[in-house]
Amino acid sequence: MATVVGTVSFIVGQAYAIKADGTQRILMLGDEVYADEVIRTAADSQVEISMTNGESIALEGGQSWLVSAETYTSAEDYPVDEAVLSDDVASVEAIQQAILEGQDPTLIAEEAAAGNTGDAGPGGNEGSTFELIERTAAEGDPEAGYETIGLAQTQPEIIRETGLFERAVADTVDTAVVSMTGPGIVIEGETTTDYTVNISQAPTEDLLVTFNYTTTDADGNDYTAVNSVTILAGETTATFTIDTLDDALAEGDESFTVSIGSVGTGGLEDLRISPAENAVTTTIVDEPTAGPEDTALISITGAQTITEGETSTNYTVTVDQLAADVTSPITVELTYSGVAQDGTDFTGVASVIIPAGSNSVDFSIETLDDVLAEGSEDFTITIGTITDANFENIAADATANSVESFIVDDANPGTTEPTTETALVSINGAQTIVEGETSTAYTVTVDQPASDVTSPITVELTYSGTAEDGTDFTGVAQVIIPAGSNSVDFTIDTLDDVLAEGSENFTITLGTITDANFENIAADGAASSVDSTIVDSGDIALVSINGAQTIVEGETSTAYTVSIDQPASDVTSPITVELTYSGTAIDGTDFTGVAQVIIPAGSNSVDFTIDTLDDVLAEGSENFTITLGTIT
């Protein structure tokens, strides 16, 4: 991990830190500097680095500096006892170390010998030797990596690089400080009041000040950033404003911070950014009263015509905002109006939900098939209550808050619901009528609720049989089921005459049906006609039975006789007489009853017997009664 050796304490213009692999970064106030980086300044720029050893390094425009170990190694890392070579000869390294230790380097070098101990010979040097130093007049700069300025002088506060490091020349520098102030709050959609950039000393040249932004949302969404201002030469202030952007989102308070990023030189010797007043934080608050531009609008589309019994194509409910802005579901209630009724003609959808991450939702309506000839019925879907937490204000779009659709009849009984698409008309009232009298009621009925019969239904009647309309009875040509009812009664008047005609029958059959209530209407195939019989008033044939007797258990009775009091010649077709039984003797237990007897054509009576059943029970005398039942 790279070693931190210093921190940027002052910067004007731009400076870069370049790693050994060639990657570089722009230095900002407060950035750390690492060992083995190259620090490079742009033209007309200055940077000052406070080293971890207490020194300061300053670079002017266009200078570079390699951050090396020799630059920042502390003096205590060089022990003096290790600075002397093993051969006790003072070396350059030892002298440099001594200087770092604060010692006199002359005390470190070994003293020169006093001379030989031998006697001086002729022309000798009395035992002394001399070291000859030849002057070459060559010059060079020391490369010790630190200032070798002697023990009597003090280190300058700032070391500035001018090629290789040299001692900075003492200079009286006037420092100008750039600061800024500005508003703490702005209402969304409005322009801020002034931000003011101040300089404590007027620049001699135009001074460019750039800004950095930090924010809870990006520039361009909530505000439009101003990237720089220029303080004109001779001036001490420059102002600017920031436009905030209005939207419909219920975002609550949002803030952004604009800070001084860099400053030029402005022709000044020393120009610094105020450490205390170099940034302003402004809070954007939603408007207290949302306006039209703050309102998200909900609309609905999908107008269409639907065949009864089918499902509609899609209706779509949409909010006019970005899907990304819908971070929680929106619930939209729907209401219905029109001729077509929810629950009777269609099944309405009570509400729809626009899901998070989307700005629309589709739904469909199921229509209900019935037999009613309703024609085209309309219904309108209208946007009702909207529940939402995404936007400042939300409402139905007044120009698209409803959609109208039409339901048309399905008049084909073989399509959607064949069992319920036809209204059926039936007749009942079969009876026997004495000639000259009026029948009891016949009833014509439609198998639909009376409330659905909103207009009359006309049913024509036709007649057939041995009795003739106009001769034996007076037929009713048609009946009308009135509006608000689903049935109608009518009677038939029979006509008396002197003819002994015997029984005559006639059949009433449903004919043409005229109706405007139902899609399809027809006679009920199982109840489209009714049969009746007219009997002469003086020629009512009476059927009787005789044969009362006592029968021994287990034996067969003598004959019982069923008779009709008319000549046998008048019996031109068989007469069926049903028999019923009652008494203490039980049919099937004590005897085997005869269910019916038939008087054949050409006869006016018929005999039959009863088989009694023997058992071991002492039942005593048991009786049974045979009674004439239905006669056909």
XYZ file of C-alpha atoms in Angstrom:
632
model
C 0.000 0.000 0.000
C 1.380 3.426 -0.988
C 2.719 5.602 1.831
C 1.086 8.963 2.523
C 3.805 11.601 2.744
C 1.858 14.836 2.628
C -1.416 16.741 2.076
C -2.349 19.497 -0.391
C -2.680 22.607 1.780
C -2.960 25.263 -0.933
C -3.766 25.191 -4.644
C -4.373 27.739 -7.387
C -5.185 26.495 -10.869
C -4.599 22.817 -11.569
C -1.995 20.308 -10.356
C -1.724 16.580 -10.992
C -0.345 13.535 -9.187
C 1.076 10.942 -11.617
C 1.706 7.342 -10.516
C 4.575 5.192 -11.784
C 2.145 3.352 -14.088
C 1.251 6.625 -15.822
C -2.236 7.113 -14.321
C -2.904 10.604 -13.025
C -5.401 12.421 -10.853
C -6.277 16.075 -10.419
C -5.288 17.352 -6.996
C -7.824 19.175 -4.861
C -7.481 21.004 -1.583
C -7.019 18.406 1.197
C -5.927 15.544 -1.124
C -3.164 13.212 0.124
C 0.164 12.788 -1.713
C 1.878 9.390 -1.883
C 5.494 8.280 -2.134
C 6.916 7.811 -5.645
C 4.289 10.028 -7.288
C 5.296 12.873 -9.607
C 3.592 16.177 -8.770
C 3.160 18.420 -11.825
C 1.605 21.884 -12.033
C -0.117 23.528 -14.980
C 0.972 26.920 -16.302
C 0.068 29.813 -14.005
C -0.751 27.360 -11.184
C 0.638 26.880 -7.678
C 0.425 24.034 -5.221
C 1.715 23.688 -1.675
C 2.106 20.318 0.059
C 2.423 19.990 3.828
C 4.781 17.052 4.423
C 4.353 14.562 7.257
C 7.823 15.576 8.548
C 6.622 19.117 9.141
C 8.121 20.710 6.049
C 6.214 22.309 3.186
C 6.903 21.900 -0.513
C 5.709 24.541 -2.996
C 5.667 24.228 -6.778
C 5.161 27.041 -9.267
C 3.467 26.820 -12.672
C 4.989 24.225 -15.013
C 7.205 22.573 -12.339
C 7.394 18.856 -11.507
C 8.577 17.050 -8.388
C 9.255 13.365 -7.746
C 8.139 12.475 -4.252
C 11.190 10.386 -3.171
C 12.219 8.832 0.106
C 15.031 11.300 0.569
C 12.591 14.146 0.517
C 10.546 13.145 3.497
C 12.720 10.793 5.634
C 12.983 12.072 9.196
C 16.378 12.847 10.755
C 15.882 10.250 13.470
C 15.943 7.579 10.759
C 19.671 8.263 10.258
C 21.656 7.268 13.458
C 24.989 9.105 13.655
C 26.924 6.034 14.780
C 26.040 4.340 11.521
C 27.066 7.327 9.422
C 30.878 6.703 9.791
C 32.417 4.150 7.458
C 34.148 1.124 8.949
C 37.545 2.371 7.808
C 36.986 5.517 9.905
C 37.254 7.710 6.878
C 34.700 10.512 6.831
C 32.401 9.877 3.903
C 29.959 12.098 2.158
C 27.117 10.071 3.658
C 28.496 10.496 7.187
C 28.853 14.232 6.768
C 25.333 14.489 5.386
C 24.027 12.426 8.284
C 25.838 14.583 10.775
C 24.248 17.639 9.258
C 20.831 15.976 9.571
C 21.644 15.156 13.210
C 22.509 18.810 13.835
C 26.197 18.093 14.549
C 29.345 19.841 13.348
C 30.511 17.757 10.370
C 34.156 18.729 11.042
C 34.052 16.696 14.236
C 33.116 13.566 12.378
C 36.177 13.379 10.029
C 39.321 11.789 11.490
C 42.173 14.213 12.239
C 45.123 14.237 9.847
C 48.250 12.499 11.145
C 50.854 14.682 12.845
C 53.636 13.108 10.822
C 55.940 10.126 10.926
C 57.624 9.282 14.206
C 60.886 8.662 12.445
C 63.710 11.139 12.333
C 63.720 13.727 9.709
C 66.219 13.125 7.050
C 67.874 15.637 4.933
C 65.361 17.703 3.178
C 62.671 15.951 5.231
C 59.527 17.291 6.773
C 60.386 16.693 10.377
C 58.020 13.757 10.524
C 55.007 15.594 9.089
C 53.102 14.706 5.958
C 50.822 16.899 3.827
C 47.671 16.211 1.796
C 47.815 18.123 -1.441
C 44.505 19.320 -2.873
C 44.464 20.367 -6.463
C 41.993 23.009 -7.520
C 40.293 22.251 -10.804
C 37.749 25.112 -10.830
C 34.936 22.573 -11.549
C 31.495 23.403 -10.116
C 28.451 21.237 -9.310
C 25.220 21.057 -7.257
C 24.998 18.681 -4.303
C 22.399 15.943 -4.702
C 21.916 14.981 -1.112
C 18.151 15.196 -1.304
C 17.965 17.882 1.391
C 19.278 21.374 2.075
C 22.903 21.518 3.229
C 22.831 25.041 4.504
C 25.031 24.781 7.571
C 24.299 24.595 11.208
C 23.942 28.259 11.892
C 20.992 28.858 9.630
C 17.362 27.904 10.105
C 15.198 25.970 7.644
C 12.783 28.108 5.598
C 9.135 27.461 6.130
C 8.528 26.619 2.450
C 10.826 24.835 0.006
C 10.034 25.763 -3.605
C 11.265 23.762 -6.548
C 13.196 25.683 -9.209
C 14.690 22.828 -11.199
C 16.414 21.004 -8.319
C 15.432 22.066 -4.791
C 16.891 25.354 -3.650
C 16.231 27.415 -0.649
C 13.240 29.680 -1.106
C 14.038 33.353 -1.188
C 12.303 35.202 1.555
C 9.537 37.332 0.151
C 6.655 39.310 1.553
C 3.543 37.860 -0.116
C 0.051 39.311 0.217
C -2.443 36.415 0.377
C -5.873 36.920 -1.224
C -8.712 34.639 -0.062
C -11.678 33.567 -2.196
C -14.934 32.720 -0.407
C -18.595 32.351 -1.256
C -22.010 32.816 0.328
C -25.508 31.974 -0.876
C -29.114 31.048 -0.049
C -29.992 28.174 2.234
C -33.413 27.453 0.716
C -35.271 27.754 -2.576
C -38.783 26.710 -3.609
C -38.872 24.105 -6.359
C -39.294 25.659 -9.785
C -38.011 29.068 -8.729
C -34.626 30.752 -9.215
C -32.408 31.107 -6.179
C -31.386 34.413 -4.766
C -27.768 35.397 -5.455
C -24.742 33.300 -4.650
C -21.824 35.692 -4.123
C -18.145 34.861 -4.710
C -15.880 37.264 -2.826
C -12.136 37.896 -2.977
C -10.348 39.757 -0.211
C -8.083 41.580 -2.676
C -9.155 42.707 -6.138
C -7.344 40.737 -8.878
C -5.299 42.589 -11.466
C -6.572 40.222 -14.141
C -9.937 38.530 -14.671
C -10.204 35.657 -12.193
C -12.026 32.435 -13.183
C -13.651 30.537 -10.318
C -15.034 27.027 -11.035
C -17.579 25.111 -8.946
C -18.175 21.524 -7.891
C -21.609 20.109 -6.938
C -22.743 17.398 -4.583
C -26.451 16.637 -4.407
C -29.227 14.182 -3.562
C -30.235 14.231 -7.214
C -28.385 14.852 -10.447
C -27.898 18.205 -12.110
C -30.535 18.487 -14.808
C -33.259 16.813 -12.740
C -33.746 19.286 -9.902
C -31.603 22.267 -10.892
C -29.408 23.638 -13.662
C -25.845 24.003 -12.456
C -23.659 27.058 -13.049
C -20.128 25.770 -13.543
C -18.066 28.952 -13.162
C -18.070 32.708 -12.703
C -15.441 35.364 -13.441
C -14.441 38.084 -11.010
C -13.418 40.938 -13.263
C -10.084 42.639 -12.815
C -10.410 45.339 -10.203
C -13.610 43.857 -8.762
C -13.993 41.877 -5.530
C -17.298 40.040 -6.122
C -19.208 38.087 -8.724
C -22.756 36.763 -8.357
C -24.782 34.025 -9.963
C -28.149 32.295 -9.496
C -29.302 28.701 -10.016
C -32.564 27.744 -11.690
C -34.402 24.896 -9.984
C -36.609 22.597 -12.059
C -40.218 22.001 -11.141
C -41.719 18.523 -11.364
C -44.726 16.633 -10.070
C -42.777 14.330 -7.767
C -43.487 14.359 -4.046
C -39.784 14.332 -3.198
C -39.818 16.266 0.044
C -36.792 18.418 0.808
C -33.722 17.914 -1.421
C -30.395 19.658 -1.058
C -27.347 20.361 -3.160
C -23.987 21.831 -2.242
C -22.043 24.126 -4.558
C -18.392 24.502 -3.610
C -15.408 26.353 -5.021
C -13.484 23.853 -7.124
C -10.562 25.882 -8.391
C -9.466 29.471 -8.880
C -7.061 31.090 -11.329
C -4.329 33.488 -10.290
C -5.902 36.784 -11.255
C -2.413 38.274 -11.407
C -2.015 37.888 -7.639
C 1.053 36.429 -5.900
C -0.823 34.218 -3.438
C -4.465 33.276 -3.911
C -6.203 30.798 -1.650
C -9.676 29.284 -1.150
C -11.237 30.030 2.209
C -11.306 26.848 4.302
C -14.394 28.063 6.168
C -16.497 29.690 3.444
C -15.812 27.654 0.339
C -19.254 26.003 -0.113
C -22.981 26.696 0.241
C -25.683 24.082 0.813
C -29.120 24.977 -0.555
C -32.325 23.022 0.161
C -35.018 22.688 -2.514
C -38.495 22.425 -0.982
C -41.741 21.468 -2.720
C -44.206 24.269 -3.356
C -46.710 24.761 -0.511
C -49.528 24.812 -3.059
C -49.175 22.513 -6.060
C -49.893 24.119 -9.401
C -50.935 22.575 -12.715
C -47.330 21.837 -13.560
C -47.044 19.847 -10.306
C -50.053 17.626 -10.971
C -49.750 14.120 -12.384
C -52.772 13.372 -14.576
C -54.580 10.039 -14.829
C -56.406 9.231 -18.071
C -58.385 6.305 -19.485
C -58.736 5.071 -23.068
C -60.450 2.158 -24.795
C -63.813 3.317 -26.226
C -65.378 0.405 -28.121
C -68.463 -1.554 -29.101
C -68.903 -4.990 -27.518
C -71.245 -7.795 -28.574
C -73.364 -8.913 -25.650
C -71.866 -11.908 -23.886
C -68.314 -11.208 -25.041
C -65.322 -9.694 -23.243
C -64.145 -6.248 -24.212
C -60.726 -5.482 -25.599
C -58.399 -3.679 -23.215
C -59.097 -0.400 -21.514
C -55.925 1.417 -20.374
C -55.462 3.682 -17.347
C -52.314 5.842 -17.634
C -50.424 8.391 -15.527
C -48.618 11.040 -17.583
C -45.284 10.621 -15.803
C -42.201 8.474 -16.367
C -42.531 4.846 -15.311
C -39.295 5.262 -13.332
C -40.986 7.942 -11.206
C -43.747 5.540 -10.138
C -41.933 4.049 -7.160
C -45.071 2.846 -5.364
C -48.425 1.547 -6.713
C -51.204 3.950 -7.731
C -54.785 2.785 -7.043
C -57.499 4.174 -9.322
C -61.159 3.530 -8.504
C -63.667 3.323 -11.365
C -67.344 4.276 -11.478
C -69.994 3.326 -14.052
C -73.001 5.086 -15.545
C -75.213 4.798 -18.603
C -78.096 2.714 -19.910
C -76.229 -0.567 -19.472
C -76.151 -1.539 -15.811
C -73.194 -2.925 -13.873
C -74.160 -6.413 -12.663
C -77.017 -6.762 -15.189
C -75.428 -6.024 -18.542
C -71.737 -6.275 -17.602
C -69.456 -6.999 -14.685
C -67.606 -3.837 -13.749
C -64.033 -3.653 -12.432
C -64.100 -1.659 -9.204
C -60.491 -0.467 -9.277
C -57.169 -0.944 -11.019
C -53.606 -0.601 -9.735
C -50.759 0.908 -11.723
C -47.778 -1.058 -10.381
C -44.476 0.439 -9.280
C -42.120 0.802 -12.221
C -44.943 1.280 -14.730
C -47.107 4.196 -15.816
C -50.158 2.293 -17.090
C -52.371 -0.735 -16.498
C -54.851 -2.595 -18.730
C -58.178 -4.191 -17.807
C -61.204 -5.632 -19.623
C -64.965 -5.782 -19.033
C -67.091 -8.932 -19.322
C -70.576 -8.305 -20.734
C -73.545 -10.473 -19.733
C -75.751 -12.169 -22.323
C -79.541 -12.198 -21.924
C -82.666 -12.650 -24.039
C -83.662 -9.002 -23.958
C -83.806 -7.060 -27.197
C -82.220 -4.006 -25.678
C -80.623 -2.624 -28.780
C -77.400 -0.691 -28.300
C -76.793 0.152 -24.656
C -74.035 2.487 -23.556
C -72.013 2.621 -20.390
C -69.363 5.103 -19.304
C -66.336 4.259 -17.166
C -65.185 7.266 -15.138
C -62.022 7.669 -13.084
C -62.932 7.989 -9.405
C -60.765 8.302 -6.300
C -56.987 8.096 -6.889
C -54.646 6.944 -4.115
C -50.960 7.773 -4.650
C -47.763 8.601 -2.772
C -45.459 9.325 -5.720
C -46.453 12.833 -6.777
C -47.081 16.229 -5.181
C -50.588 16.261 -6.605
C -52.519 13.786 -8.725
C -55.888 14.099 -10.453
C -57.966 12.759 -13.303
C -57.254 14.392 -16.646
C -60.342 16.508 -17.290
C -60.060 15.840 -21.035
C -59.689 12.054 -20.695
C -61.224 11.069 -17.361
C -63.896 8.781 -18.846
C -64.536 6.497 -21.783
C -67.866 5.446 -23.340
C -68.605 1.989 -24.755
C -71.636 0.320 -26.319
C -73.082 -3.163 -25.847
C -75.050 -4.507 -28.820
C -77.477 -7.455 -28.761
C -76.428 -10.908 -29.804
C -79.609 -11.836 -31.693
C -78.339 -15.216 -32.833
C -79.640 -17.846 -30.393
C -76.934 -20.275 -31.434
C -73.957 -18.243 -30.323
C -72.910 -17.176 -26.864
C -75.597 -18.623 -24.558
C -78.020 -20.709 -26.631
C -79.975 -21.864 -23.562
C -80.809 -18.362 -22.427
C -81.122 -16.327 -25.588
C -84.721 -17.288 -26.550
C -87.821 -16.282 -24.633
C -90.373 -19.139 -24.734
C -94.173 -18.716 -24.837
C -96.441 -21.510 -23.612
C -100.208 -22.204 -23.140
C -102.088 -24.315 -20.611
C -105.698 -24.903 -19.545
C -106.837 -28.312 -20.970
C -110.443 -28.987 -19.895
C -113.877 -30.361 -20.685
C -116.609 -27.822 -21.334
C -120.367 -28.390 -21.307
C -121.833 -27.173 -24.529
C -123.179 -23.662 -24.182
C -120.977 -22.767 -21.227
C -117.779 -20.714 -20.973
C -114.500 -22.442 -20.341
C -112.354 -21.810 -17.338
C -109.252 -19.742 -18.030
C -106.549 -20.638 -20.504
C -103.169 -18.967 -19.763
C -100.509 -17.827 -22.207
C -97.119 -17.230 -20.498
C -93.636 -15.985 -21.453
C -90.814 -17.500 -19.376
C -89.121 -14.201 -18.480
C -89.477 -11.827 -15.530
C -92.480 -9.528 -15.775
C -90.122 -6.560 -15.293
C -88.412 -7.434 -18.576
C -91.681 -7.156 -20.495
C -91.464 -3.452 -21.139
C -93.777 -3.512 -24.166
C -96.808 -5.743 -24.991
C -96.361 -9.192 -26.582
C -99.038 -10.231 -29.083
C -99.700 -13.968 -29.486
C -101.975 -15.231 -32.251
C -104.008 -18.436 -31.673
C -105.092 -21.100 -34.142
C -107.733 -23.822 -33.686
C -108.146 -27.373 -34.922
C -110.179 -30.504 -33.981
C -113.717 -31.911 -34.446
C -115.303 -28.902 -32.774
C -115.308 -26.011 -35.155
C -114.552 -22.397 -34.408
C -117.727 -20.377 -35.059
C -120.008 -23.467 -34.968
C -119.224 -25.149 -31.667
C -117.308 -22.332 -29.945
C -116.145 -18.774 -30.480
C -112.358 -18.698 -30.728
C -110.129 -15.899 -29.482
C -107.909 -14.840 -32.375
C -105.070 -13.390 -30.276
C -104.085 -12.456 -26.798
C -101.763 -9.701 -25.576
C -99.360 -10.068 -22.659
C -99.289 -6.505 -21.326
C -96.137 -4.585 -20.369
C -95.135 -5.321 -16.801
C -96.632 -8.820 -16.897
C -95.450 -12.171 -18.173
C -98.856 -13.894 -18.737
C -102.427 -13.325 -19.846
C -105.665 -15.337 -19.329
C -108.563 -15.843 -21.741
C -111.722 -18.025 -21.976
C -113.634 -19.733 -24.784
C -117.412 -19.484 -25.142
C -118.982 -22.734 -26.452
C -122.170 -22.634 -28.570
C -125.244 -24.699 -27.625
C -127.328 -26.464 -30.294
C -130.059 -29.122 -30.527
C -127.764 -31.674 -32.112
C -126.776 -34.734 -30.131
C -123.176 -34.525 -31.242
C -121.586 -36.299 -28.376
C -118.110 -35.159 -27.295
C -116.196 -32.877 -29.613
C -112.620 -31.719 -29.139
C -110.637 -28.716 -30.231
C -106.951 -27.768 -29.929
C -105.668 -24.233 -29.333
C -102.183 -23.735 -30.799
C -99.849 -20.746 -30.394
C -99.327 -18.936 -33.675
C -97.345 -15.859 -34.646
C -95.721 -13.991 -31.764
C -95.008 -10.276 -32.108
C -92.553 -8.881 -29.563
C -89.992 -6.111 -29.080
C -88.720 -7.078 -25.642
C -86.462 -10.005 -26.404
C -83.670 -10.816 -28.838
C -85.427 -14.010 -29.870
C -88.878 -15.360 -28.979
C -90.653 -18.598 -29.888
C -93.364 -21.005 -28.801
C -92.267 -23.584 -26.274
C -92.145 -26.840 -28.225
C -93.306 -28.789 -25.169
C -96.281 -26.529 -24.374
C -97.298 -24.822 -27.597
C -100.912 -26.180 -27.653
C -103.720 -27.330 -25.389
C -106.637 -29.787 -26.023
C -110.205 -29.300 -24.765
C -113.488 -31.287 -25.129
C -117.029 -29.975 -25.571
C -119.807 -32.285 -24.371
C -123.523 -31.912 -25.104
C -125.397 -30.338 -22.298
C -128.224 -32.986 -22.376
C -126.151 -35.929 -23.337
C -123.764 -36.288 -20.518
C -122.938 -39.928 -20.373
C -122.861 -41.369 -16.899
C -120.556 -44.216 -15.986
C -121.456 -46.506 -13.095
C -120.182 -49.667 -11.394
C -121.976 -52.478 -9.638
C -121.147 -55.901 -8.204
C -121.057 -55.547 -4.423
C -120.347 -58.928 -2.868
C -118.600 -60.987 -0.184
C -115.542 -62.943 -1.227
C -113.824 -65.760 0.623
C -110.134 -65.009 1.139
C -108.057 -66.599 -1.580
C -110.932 -66.814 -4.077
C -111.846 -64.725 -7.085
C -114.832 -62.425 -6.975
C -117.804 -62.654 -9.234
C -117.963 -60.037 -11.956
C -118.049 -56.346 -11.345
C -119.602 -54.346 -14.201
C -118.704 -50.852 -15.346
C -121.427 -49.359 -17.577
C -122.151 -46.173 -19.500
C -125.751 -45.054 -19.795
C -125.600 -44.513 -23.532
C -126.418 -46.790 -26.394
C -123.617 -49.086 -27.399
C -123.854 -47.654 -30.898
C -122.848 -44.239 -29.583
C -119.672 -45.688 -28.157
C -117.645 -45.341 -31.306
C -114.298 -45.423 -29.539
C -113.121 -47.115 -26.359
C -113.833 -45.527 -22.993
C -111.105 -45.944 -20.413
C -112.202 -45.880 -16.779
C -109.586 -45.778 -14.047
C -110.404 -47.474 -10.706
C -109.267 -46.586 -7.203
C -109.422 -48.637 -4.004
C -109.968 -47.887 -0.326
C -110.983 -49.729 2.877
C -109.398 -52.028 5.449
C -108.370 -54.579 2.848
C -105.217 -53.437 1.144
C -104.590 -53.621 -2.606
C -101.555 -55.807 -3.106
C -101.796 -57.350 0.360
C -105.360 -58.674 0.585
C -106.328 -58.551 -3.087
C -104.996 -57.692 -6.511
C -106.779 -54.623 -7.783
C -107.535 -53.854 -11.434
C -106.150 -50.420 -12.242
C -108.462 -49.606 -15.140
C -111.092 -51.122 -17.437
C -111.943 -50.253 -21.023
C -115.424 -50.191 -22.444
C -114.765 -51.165 -26.042
C -116.227 -49.371 -29.050
C -119.682 -50.711 -29.867
C -120.328 -51.653 -26.261
C -121.630 -49.787 -23.255
C -120.209 -51.991 -20.436
C -117.333 -54.138 -19.373
C -116.901 -56.783 -16.641
C -113.898 -57.540 -14.455
C -113.110 -59.651 -11.376
C -110.844 -59.249 -8.309
C -108.465 -61.942 -7.075
C -108.224 -62.032 -3.258
C -105.011 -63.152 -1.560
C -104.949 -65.899 1.078
C -102.831 -65.622 4.184
C -102.593 -67.271 7.658
C -103.735 -64.180 9.501
C -106.992 -64.265 11.473
C -108.062 -60.886 10.168
C -111.793 -61.310 10.381
C -113.952 -59.587 7.805
C -112.126 -56.883 5.746
C -113.773 -54.534 3.265
C -112.633 -52.630 0.220
C -114.380 -50.094 -1.981
C -113.877 -49.730 -5.748
C -114.407 -46.153 -6.950
C -114.534 -44.841 -10.522
C -111.650 -42.513 -11.266
C -110.618 -40.618 -14.367
C -112.694 -41.376 -17.465
C -111.192 -40.938 -20.865
